Amino acid sequence: ARHCMMCVNMIRSITSKRRGVIAALIEQGLPNICIDWIVEFVPESISDAPIIASLLSEKGSLTATERLSAASAGLRIAVAHSVRGELGAKMLVSASTAVLLDSFTLVIGPIGVPVSILREDNGEDVTNICREKMFRMISVLSTINPKNKDLKNEASITLSKIAALCKSENAVGGVSGVAASKRKILLKEIWDTCVQSNTALGGAM
């Protein structure tokens, strides 16, 4: 059962005794529902923050979508359990948001290229996967406790950078048609989400 305390306690015990277990699971690409469970029930997962951060910094070991998925998982763990390991949480938030910024082009797709062309080996649409992860990560940033100055500042800087990227992309000319309209709508949606998240943190764009 999802809330079986015996199962929860067993996994928490394994996680606390075997450093790297959560990082290994994240590297394997756990689905969102599994990451949600870990975030909710396994606060010891924050002890793997340095290992997850290291994984995110190794660009060759994961595909672009795998790396962003790992960053999304790492960010959720770091924000949820920062009080149990502030230094590790700060390191992991920094590494995760760096990946998020690196992935911006994949989220909106390159100019003049149908985004559906960008696919993983298994046929999954890269842009859709990255887009879902980006919006989720922006949402997670809004849940940071404003009293945690380090994480709040990291989040505000990241949101401002994403908003600036949206603005600069919108200024790019020479593109027209349905694809361009969809692109502008997406950029506005990302911008609006960043503004909302930054407002939740007590900031302003």
Short mmCIF file of N, CA, C and O in Angstrom, two decimals, residues 60-178:
data_model
loop_
_atom_site.label_atom_id
_atom_site.label_comp_id
_atom_site.label_asym_id
_atom_site.label_seq_id
_atom_site.Cartn_x
_atom_site.Cartn_y
_atom_site.Cartn_z
N GLY A 60 27.70 14.19 -20.33
CA GLY A 60 27.77 13.06 -21.26
C GLY A 60 27.08 11.80 -20.79
O GLY A 60 26.83 10.89 -21.59
N SER A 61 26.73 11.72 -19.51
CA SER A 61 26.20 10.47 -18.97
C SER A 61 24.70 10.30 -19.19
O SER A 61 24.18 9.19 -19.13
N LEU A 62 23.98 11.39 -19.44
CA LEU A 62 22.53 11.34 -19.64
C LEU A 62 22.15 12.10 -20.90
O LEU A 62 22.84 13.01 -21.32
N THR A 63 21.02 11.71 -21.50
CA THR A 63 20.49 12.49 -22.62
C THR A 63 19.94 13.80 -22.07
O THR A 63 19.78 13.96 -20.85
N ALA A 64 19.62 14.73 -22.94
CA ALA A 64 19.10 16.03 -22.50
C ALA A 64 17.83 15.89 -21.69
O ALA A 64 17.65 16.55 -20.65
N THR A 65 16.93 15.01 -22.13
CA THR A 65 15.67 14.83 -21.40
C THR A 65 15.89 14.10 -20.09
O THR A 65 15.26 14.41 -19.08
N GLU A 66 16.77 13.11 -20.08
CA GLU A 66 17.09 12.39 -18.84
C GLU A 66 17.70 13.34 -17.82
O GLU A 66 17.41 13.27 -16.62
N ARG A 67 18.56 14.22 -18.30
CA ARG A 67 19.22 15.17 -17.41
C ARG A 67 18.21 16.15 -16.81
O ARG A 67 18.26 16.46 -15.61
N LEU A 68 17.28 16.64 -17.61
CA LEU A 68 16.27 17.56 -17.10
C LEU A 68 15.32 16.83 -16.15
O LEU A 68 14.89 17.41 -15.14
N SER A 69 14.99 15.59 -16.44
CA SER A 69 14.13 14.80 -15.55
C SER A 69 14.82 14.59 -14.21
O SER A 69 14.18 14.69 -13.15
N ALA A 70 16.12 14.31 -14.24
CA ALA A 70 16.88 14.13 -13.00
C ALA A 70 16.95 15.45 -12.23
O ALA A 70 16.87 15.46 -11.00
N ALA A 71 17.10 16.55 -12.96
CA ALA A 71 17.14 17.86 -12.32
C ALA A 71 15.81 18.18 -11.65
O ALA A 71 15.77 18.73 -10.54
N SER A 72 14.71 17.81 -12.30
CA SER A 72 13.39 18.03 -11.74
C SER A 72 13.22 17.25 -10.43
O SER A 72 12.74 17.78 -9.42
N ALA A 73 13.66 16.00 -10.44
CA ALA A 73 13.58 15.16 -9.24
C ALA A 73 14.46 15.72 -8.13
O ALA A 73 14.05 15.81 -6.97
N GLY A 74 15.67 16.11 -8.50
CA GLY A 74 16.60 16.67 -7.52
C GLY A 74 16.08 17.94 -6.90
O GLY A 74 16.21 18.15 -5.68
N LEU A 75 15.48 18.80 -7.72
CA LEU A 75 14.95 20.07 -7.21
C LEU A 75 13.83 19.82 -6.20
O LEU A 75 13.77 20.46 -5.15
N ARG A 76 12.96 18.88 -6.52
CA ARG A 76 11.84 18.58 -5.62
C ARG A 76 12.34 18.05 -4.27
O ARG A 76 11.83 18.42 -3.21
N ILE A 77 13.34 17.20 -4.31
CA ILE A 77 13.92 16.66 -3.07
C ILE A 77 14.58 17.77 -2.27
O ILE A 77 14.40 17.89 -1.06
N ALA A 78 15.35 18.62 -2.95
CA ALA A 78 16.09 19.69 -2.28
C ALA A 78 15.16 20.69 -1.60
O ALA A 78 15.38 21.09 -0.46
N VAL A 79 14.10 21.08 -2.31
CA VAL A 79 13.18 22.07 -1.76
C VAL A 79 12.36 21.49 -0.61
O VAL A 79 12.15 22.14 0.42
N ALA A 80 11.93 20.24 -0.77
CA ALA A 80 11.10 19.61 0.26
C ALA A 80 11.85 19.34 1.56
O ALA A 80 11.27 19.42 2.65
N HIS A 81 13.14 19.03 1.46
CA HIS A 81 13.88 18.58 2.64
C HIS A 81 15.12 19.41 2.94
O HIS A 81 16.08 18.92 3.54
N SER A 82 15.08 20.68 2.57
CA SER A 82 16.25 21.55 2.78
C SER A 82 16.62 21.70 4.25
O SER A 82 17.79 21.87 4.59
N VAL A 83 15.63 21.61 5.14
CA VAL A 83 15.92 21.80 6.57
C VAL A 83 16.78 20.66 7.13
O VAL A 83 17.44 20.82 8.15
N ARG A 84 16.80 19.53 6.44
CA ARG A 84 17.59 18.39 6.91
C ARG A 84 19.03 18.44 6.40
O ARG A 84 19.88 17.66 6.82
N GLY A 85 19.28 19.31 5.44
CA GLY A 85 20.63 19.42 4.90
C GLY A 85 20.74 20.66 4.03
O GLY A 85 20.66 20.59 2.81
N GLU A 86 20.91 21.80 4.67
CA GLU A 86 20.86 23.08 3.95
C GLU A 86 21.95 23.22 2.90
O GLU A 86 21.72 23.73 1.81
N LEU A 87 23.16 22.78 3.24
CA LEU A 87 24.28 22.90 2.29
C LEU A 87 24.05 22.04 1.06
O LEU A 87 24.22 22.48 -0.08
N GLY A 88 23.62 20.80 1.29
CA GLY A 88 23.34 19.89 0.18
C GLY A 88 22.18 20.38 -0.67
O GLY A 88 22.22 20.28 -1.90
N ALA A 89 21.16 20.92 0.00
CA ALA A 89 20.00 21.43 -0.72
C ALA A 89 20.38 22.60 -1.62
O ALA A 89 19.96 22.69 -2.77
N LYS A 90 21.20 23.50 -1.08
CA LYS A 90 21.65 24.65 -1.87
C LYS A 90 22.43 24.20 -3.09
O LYS A 90 22.23 24.70 -4.21
N MET A 91 23.32 23.22 -2.90
CA MET A 91 24.12 22.68 -4.00
C MET A 91 23.23 22.05 -5.07
O MET A 91 23.41 22.25 -6.27
N LEU A 92 22.21 21.30 -4.62
CA LEU A 92 21.34 20.60 -5.55
C LEU A 92 20.39 21.55 -6.28
O LEU A 92 20.13 21.38 -7.47
N VAL A 93 19.89 22.56 -5.59
CA VAL A 93 19.05 23.57 -6.24
C VAL A 93 19.85 24.30 -7.32
O VAL A 93 19.36 24.53 -8.43
N SER A 94 21.09 24.64 -7.00
CA SER A 94 21.95 25.34 -7.96
C SER A 94 22.20 24.48 -9.20
O SER A 94 22.10 24.96 -10.34
N ALA A 95 22.51 23.20 -8.98
CA ALA A 95 22.78 22.28 -10.09
C ALA A 95 21.53 22.05 -10.93
O ALA A 95 21.58 22.01 -12.17
N SER A 96 20.39 21.90 -10.26
CA SER A 96 19.13 21.63 -10.96
C SER A 96 18.68 22.82 -11.79
O SER A 96 18.23 22.66 -12.93
N THR A 97 18.79 24.02 -11.23
CA THR A 97 18.36 25.21 -11.97
C THR A 97 19.30 25.51 -13.14
O THR A 97 18.87 26.05 -14.16
N ALA A 98 20.57 25.14 -13.01
CA ALA A 98 21.52 25.31 -14.12
C ALA A 98 21.10 24.44 -15.30
O ALA A 98 21.14 24.87 -16.47
N VAL A 99 20.66 23.22 -15.01
CA VAL A 99 20.17 22.31 -16.06
C VAL A 99 18.90 22.87 -16.68
O VAL A 99 18.71 22.82 -17.90
N LEU A 100 18.03 23.41 -15.83
CA LEU A 100 16.78 24.00 -16.32
C LEU A 100 17.06 25.11 -17.33
O LEU A 100 16.45 25.16 -18.41
N LEU A 101 17.99 25.98 -17.01
CA LEU A 101 18.34 27.08 -17.92
C LEU A 101 18.98 26.55 -19.20
O LEU A 101 18.69 27.05 -20.30
N ASP A 102 19.82 25.54 -19.07
CA ASP A 102 20.47 24.93 -20.24
C ASP A 102 19.44 24.31 -21.20
O ASP A 102 19.70 24.18 -22.40
N SER A 103 18.30 23.91 -20.65
CA SER A 103 17.30 23.17 -21.43
C SER A 103 16.26 24.08 -22.10
O SER A 103 15.35 23.58 -22.76
N PHE A 104 16.40 25.37 -21.93
CA PHE A 104 15.38 26.30 -22.43
C PHE A 104 15.12 26.13 -23.93
O PHE A 104 13.97 26.11 -24.37
N THR A 105 16.19 26.00 -24.71
CA THR A 105 16.03 25.86 -26.16
C THR A 105 15.24 24.61 -26.53
O THR A 105 14.45 24.62 -27.48
N LEU A 106 15.46 23.52 -25.78
CA LEU A 106 14.73 22.29 -26.05
C LEU A 106 13.24 22.45 -25.72
O LEU A 106 12.39 21.85 -26.36
N VAL A 107 12.95 23.26 -24.73
CA VAL A 107 11.56 23.47 -24.32
C VAL A 107 10.77 24.20 -25.40
O VAL A 107 9.65 23.82 -25.74
N ILE A 108 11.36 25.25 -25.97
CA ILE A 108 10.63 26.05 -26.96
C ILE A 108 10.87 25.55 -28.38
O ILE A 108 10.13 25.87 -29.30
N GLY A 109 11.92 24.74 -28.57
CA GLY A 109 12.24 24.22 -29.89
C GLY A 109 13.02 25.23 -30.72
O GLY A 109 12.83 26.44 -30.55
N PRO A 110 13.91 24.77 -31.57
CA PRO A 110 14.70 25.68 -32.41
C PRO A 110 13.84 26.39 -33.44
O PRO A 110 12.86 25.83 -33.93
N ILE A 111 14.20 27.62 -33.76
CA ILE A 111 13.45 28.42 -34.74
C ILE A 111 13.48 27.76 -36.11
O ILE A 111 14.53 27.34 -36.59
N GLY A 112 12.30 27.66 -36.72
CA GLY A 112 12.21 27.16 -38.08
C GLY A 112 12.25 25.65 -38.21
O GLY A 112 12.21 25.11 -39.32
N VAL A 113 12.31 24.94 -37.08
CA VAL A 113 12.33 23.48 -37.13
C VAL A 113 11.10 22.94 -36.42
O VAL A 113 10.85 23.31 -35.27
N PRO A 114 10.29 22.10 -37.06
CA PRO A 114 9.12 21.53 -36.39
C PRO A 114 9.57 20.78 -35.13
O PRO A 114 10.43 19.91 -35.20
N VAL A 115 9.01 21.14 -33.98
CA VAL A 115 9.48 20.55 -32.73
C VAL A 115 9.25 19.05 -32.68
O VAL A 115 9.92 18.33 -31.95
N SER A 116 8.30 18.55 -33.47
CA SER A 116 8.02 17.12 -33.46
C SER A 116 9.18 16.29 -34.01
O SER A 116 9.22 15.08 -33.85
N ILE A 117 10.12 16.97 -34.68
CA ILE A 117 11.28 16.27 -35.22
C ILE A 117 12.20 15.82 -34.09
O ILE A 117 12.90 14.80 -34.19
N LEU A 118 12.20 16.58 -32.99
CA LEU A 118 13.08 16.28 -31.88
C LEU A 118 12.48 15.15 -31.05
O LEU A 118 11.57 15.35 -30.25
N ARG A 119 13.01 13.94 -31.25
CA ARG A 119 12.47 12.78 -30.54
C ARG A 119 13.59 11.92 -29.94
O ARG A 119 14.70 11.87 -30.46
N GLU A 120 13.26 11.26 -28.83
CA GLU A 120 14.18 10.32 -28.21
C GLU A 120 14.22 9.06 -29.06
O GLU A 120 13.41 8.85 -29.96
N ASP A 121 15.16 8.17 -28.74
CA ASP A 121 15.28 6.91 -29.46
C ASP A 121 14.00 6.07 -29.36
O ASP A 121 13.68 5.30 -30.25
N ASN A 122 13.26 6.24 -28.24
CA ASN A 122 12.03 5.47 -28.05
C ASN A 122 10.82 6.14 -28.70
O ASN A 122 9.69 5.68 -28.55
N GLY A 123 11.06 7.25 -29.41
CA GLY A 123 9.98 7.91 -30.13
C GLY A 123 9.29 9.01 -29.37
O GLY A 123 8.43 9.71 -29.91
N GLU A 124 9.63 9.21 -28.09
CA GLU A 124 8.98 10.26 -27.29
C GLU A 124 9.40 11.65 -27.75
O GLU A 124 10.54 11.87 -28.13
N ASP A 125 8.47 12.57 -27.72
CA ASP A 125 8.70 13.95 -28.14
C ASP A 125 9.55 14.67 -27.09
O ASP A 125 9.11 14.89 -25.96
N VAL A 126 10.76 15.03 -27.47
CA VAL A 126 11.70 15.68 -26.55
C VAL A 126 11.15 16.99 -26.01
O VAL A 126 11.22 17.28 -24.82
N THR A 127 10.57 17.80 -26.90
CA THR A 127 10.07 19.10 -26.50
C THR A 127 8.95 18.99 -25.47
O THR A 127 8.93 19.72 -24.48
N ASN A 128 8.02 18.07 -25.68
CA ASN A 128 6.92 17.90 -24.73
C ASN A 128 7.41 17.46 -23.37
O ASN A 128 6.93 17.94 -22.33
N ILE A 129 8.37 16.54 -23.35
CA ILE A 129 8.93 16.06 -22.09
C ILE A 129 9.60 17.21 -21.35
O ILE A 129 9.36 17.43 -20.15
N CYS A 130 10.45 17.94 -22.06
CA CYS A 130 11.19 19.05 -21.44
C CYS A 130 10.24 20.16 -20.99
O CYS A 130 10.45 20.78 -19.94
N ARG A 131 9.20 20.41 -21.77
CA ARG A 131 8.23 21.45 -21.43
C ARG A 131 7.53 21.11 -20.11
O ARG A 131 7.39 21.96 -19.22
N GLU A 132 7.11 19.86 -19.97
CA GLU A 132 6.43 19.42 -18.74
C GLU A 132 7.34 19.56 -17.54
O GLU A 132 6.93 20.02 -16.46
N LYS A 133 8.61 19.19 -17.72
CA LYS A 133 9.58 19.29 -16.62
C LYS A 133 9.84 20.74 -16.24
O LYS A 133 9.96 21.08 -15.06
N MET A 134 9.95 21.62 -17.24
CA MET A 134 10.21 23.02 -16.95
C MET A 134 9.09 23.64 -16.13
O MET A 134 9.34 24.28 -15.10
N PHE A 135 7.85 23.44 -16.54
CA PHE A 135 6.73 24.02 -15.81
C PHE A 135 6.64 23.45 -14.39
O PHE A 135 6.34 24.17 -13.44
N ARG A 136 6.96 22.17 -14.26
CA ARG A 136 6.94 21.56 -12.93
C ARG A 136 8.02 22.17 -12.05
O ARG A 136 7.78 22.47 -10.88
N MET A 137 9.20 22.36 -12.61
CA MET A 137 10.31 22.93 -11.83
C MET A 137 10.04 24.38 -11.43
O MET A 137 10.34 24.79 -10.31
N ILE A 138 9.47 25.16 -12.35
CA ILE A 138 9.12 26.54 -12.02
C ILE A 138 8.11 26.56 -10.88
O ILE A 138 8.19 27.38 -9.96
N SER A 139 7.16 25.65 -10.92
CA SER A 139 6.16 25.54 -9.86
C SER A 139 6.80 25.18 -8.52
O SER A 139 6.44 25.74 -7.48
N VAL A 140 7.77 24.25 -8.56
CA VAL A 140 8.46 23.84 -7.33
C VAL A 140 9.23 25.02 -6.73
O VAL A 140 9.24 25.20 -5.51
N LEU A 141 9.85 25.82 -7.58
CA LEU A 141 10.59 27.00 -7.08
C LEU A 141 9.68 27.93 -6.29
O LEU A 141 10.12 28.56 -5.32
N SER A 142 8.42 28.01 -6.66
CA SER A 142 7.49 28.91 -5.97
C SER A 142 7.15 28.42 -4.57
O SER A 142 6.61 29.18 -3.76
N THR A 143 7.45 27.16 -4.26
CA THR A 143 7.12 26.60 -2.94
C THR A 143 8.26 26.76 -1.93
O THR A 143 8.13 26.34 -0.78
N ILE A 144 9.37 27.34 -2.36
CA ILE A 144 10.50 27.56 -1.44
C ILE A 144 10.07 28.53 -0.34
O ILE A 144 9.41 29.53 -0.60
N ASN A 145 10.44 28.19 0.87
CA ASN A 145 10.13 29.06 2.01
C ASN A 145 10.89 30.38 1.85
O ASN A 145 12.12 30.37 1.81
N PRO A 146 10.18 31.51 1.77
CA PRO A 146 10.85 32.81 1.60
C PRO A 146 11.86 33.11 2.70
O PRO A 146 12.76 33.94 2.51
N LYS A 147 11.73 32.44 3.85
CA LYS A 147 12.68 32.66 4.95
C LYS A 147 14.04 32.01 4.67
O LYS A 147 15.04 32.35 5.30
N ASN A 148 14.04 31.06 3.72
CA ASN A 148 15.30 30.44 3.32
C ASN A 148 15.94 31.33 2.25
O ASN A 148 15.70 31.17 1.06
N LYS A 149 16.73 32.28 2.69
CA LYS A 149 17.26 33.32 1.81
C LYS A 149 18.09 32.76 0.66
O LYS A 149 17.99 33.22 -0.48
N ASP A 150 18.94 31.77 0.95
CA ASP A 150 19.82 31.22 -0.09
C ASP A 150 19.02 30.60 -1.23
O ASP A 150 19.26 30.88 -2.41
N LEU A 151 18.06 29.73 -0.87
CA LEU A 151 17.27 29.06 -1.90
C LEU A 151 16.33 30.05 -2.60
O LEU A 151 16.12 29.96 -3.82
N LYS A 152 15.80 30.99 -1.84
CA LYS A 152 14.92 32.01 -2.43
C LYS A 152 15.68 32.84 -3.47
O LYS A 152 15.18 33.09 -4.57
N ASN A 153 16.90 33.25 -3.14
CA ASN A 153 17.71 34.04 -4.06
C ASN A 153 18.04 33.24 -5.32
O ASN A 153 17.98 33.76 -6.44
N GLU A 154 18.38 31.97 -5.13
CA GLU A 154 18.69 31.08 -6.27
C GLU A 154 17.47 30.97 -7.18
O GLU A 154 17.57 31.03 -8.41
N ALA A 155 16.30 30.81 -6.56
CA ALA A 155 15.06 30.68 -7.33
C ALA A 155 14.74 31.98 -8.08
O ALA A 155 14.40 31.95 -9.26
N SER A 156 14.86 33.11 -7.40
CA SER A 156 14.54 34.40 -8.02
C SER A 156 15.45 34.70 -9.20
O SER A 156 15.00 35.18 -10.25
N ILE A 157 16.74 34.38 -9.05
CA ILE A 157 17.70 34.59 -10.13
C ILE A 157 17.35 33.72 -11.33
O ILE A 157 17.34 34.17 -12.48
N THR A 158 17.01 32.46 -11.05
CA THR A 158 16.65 31.53 -12.13
C THR A 158 15.40 31.98 -12.86
O THR A 158 15.35 32.00 -14.09
N LEU A 159 14.38 32.36 -12.11
CA LEU A 159 13.12 32.81 -12.72
C LEU A 159 13.33 34.07 -13.57
O LEU A 159 12.76 34.20 -14.65
N SER A 160 14.17 34.98 -13.08
CA SER A 160 14.46 36.20 -13.83
C SER A 160 15.20 35.89 -15.13
O SER A 160 14.95 36.51 -16.17
N LYS A 161 16.12 34.92 -15.07
CA LYS A 161 16.87 34.53 -16.26
C LYS A 161 15.96 33.88 -17.30
O LYS A 161 16.08 34.14 -18.51
N ILE A 162 15.04 33.03 -16.85
CA ILE A 162 14.10 32.39 -17.77
C ILE A 162 13.20 33.45 -18.41
O ILE A 162 12.94 33.43 -19.62
N ALA A 163 12.72 34.39 -17.59
CA ALA A 163 11.88 35.48 -18.11
C ALA A 163 12.64 36.30 -19.15
O ALA A 163 12.08 36.69 -20.18
N ALA A 164 13.92 36.55 -18.89
CA ALA A 164 14.74 37.31 -19.84
C ALA A 164 14.92 36.54 -21.15
O ALA A 164 14.91 37.13 -22.24
N LEU A 165 15.07 35.22 -21.05
CA LEU A 165 15.19 34.39 -22.25
C LEU A 165 13.90 34.44 -23.06
O LEU A 165 13.94 34.50 -24.30
N CYS A 166 12.77 34.44 -22.37
CA CYS A 166 11.48 34.56 -23.06
C CYS A 166 11.39 35.88 -23.82
O CYS A 166 10.95 35.93 -24.97
N LYS A 167 11.84 36.93 -23.16
CA LYS A 167 11.77 38.26 -23.77
C LYS A 167 12.66 38.35 -25.00
O LYS A 167 12.27 38.88 -26.04
N SER A 168 13.88 37.81 -24.90
CA SER A 168 14.81 37.88 -26.02
C SER A 168 14.33 37.01 -27.19
O SER A 168 14.49 37.37 -28.36
N GLU A 169 13.73 35.85 -26.87
CA GLU A 169 13.21 34.98 -27.93
C GLU A 169 12.03 35.63 -28.64
O GLU A 169 11.86 35.49 -29.84
N ASN A 170 11.22 36.35 -27.89
CA ASN A 170 10.07 37.04 -28.48
C ASN A 170 10.50 38.15 -29.42
O ASN A 170 9.77 38.52 -30.34
N ALA A 171 11.70 38.67 -29.17
CA ALA A 171 12.21 39.78 -29.98
C ALA A 171 12.81 39.31 -31.30
O ALA A 171 13.09 40.12 -32.19
N VAL A 172 13.00 38.00 -31.44
CA VAL A 172 13.58 37.45 -32.66
C VAL A 172 12.60 37.61 -33.82
O VAL A 172 11.44 37.20 -33.72
N GLY A 173 13.04 38.21 -34.90
CA GLY A 173 12.17 38.43 -36.06
C GLY A 173 12.38 37.38 -37.14
O GLY A 173 13.12 36.42 -36.97
N GLY A 174 11.71 37.57 -38.26
CA GLY A 174 11.90 36.70 -39.41
C GLY A 174 11.17 35.39 -39.35
O GLY A 174 11.38 34.51 -40.17
N VAL A 175 10.26 35.24 -38.38
CA VAL A 175 9.50 34.00 -38.27
C VAL A 175 8.02 34.35 -38.27
O VAL A 175 7.59 35.28 -37.59
N SER A 176 7.24 33.62 -39.07
CA SER A 176 5.81 33.90 -39.15
C SER A 176 5.04 32.60 -39.30
O SER A 176 5.62 31.52 -39.41
N GLY A 177 3.71 32.71 -39.31
CA GLY A 177 2.88 31.54 -39.50
C GLY A 177 2.40 30.94 -38.19
O GLY A 177 2.57 31.50 -37.11
N VAL A 178 1.78 29.76 -38.29
CA VAL A 178 1.18 29.08 -37.15
C VAL A 178 2.25 28.72 -36.11
O VAL A 178 2.04 28.89 -34.91
#
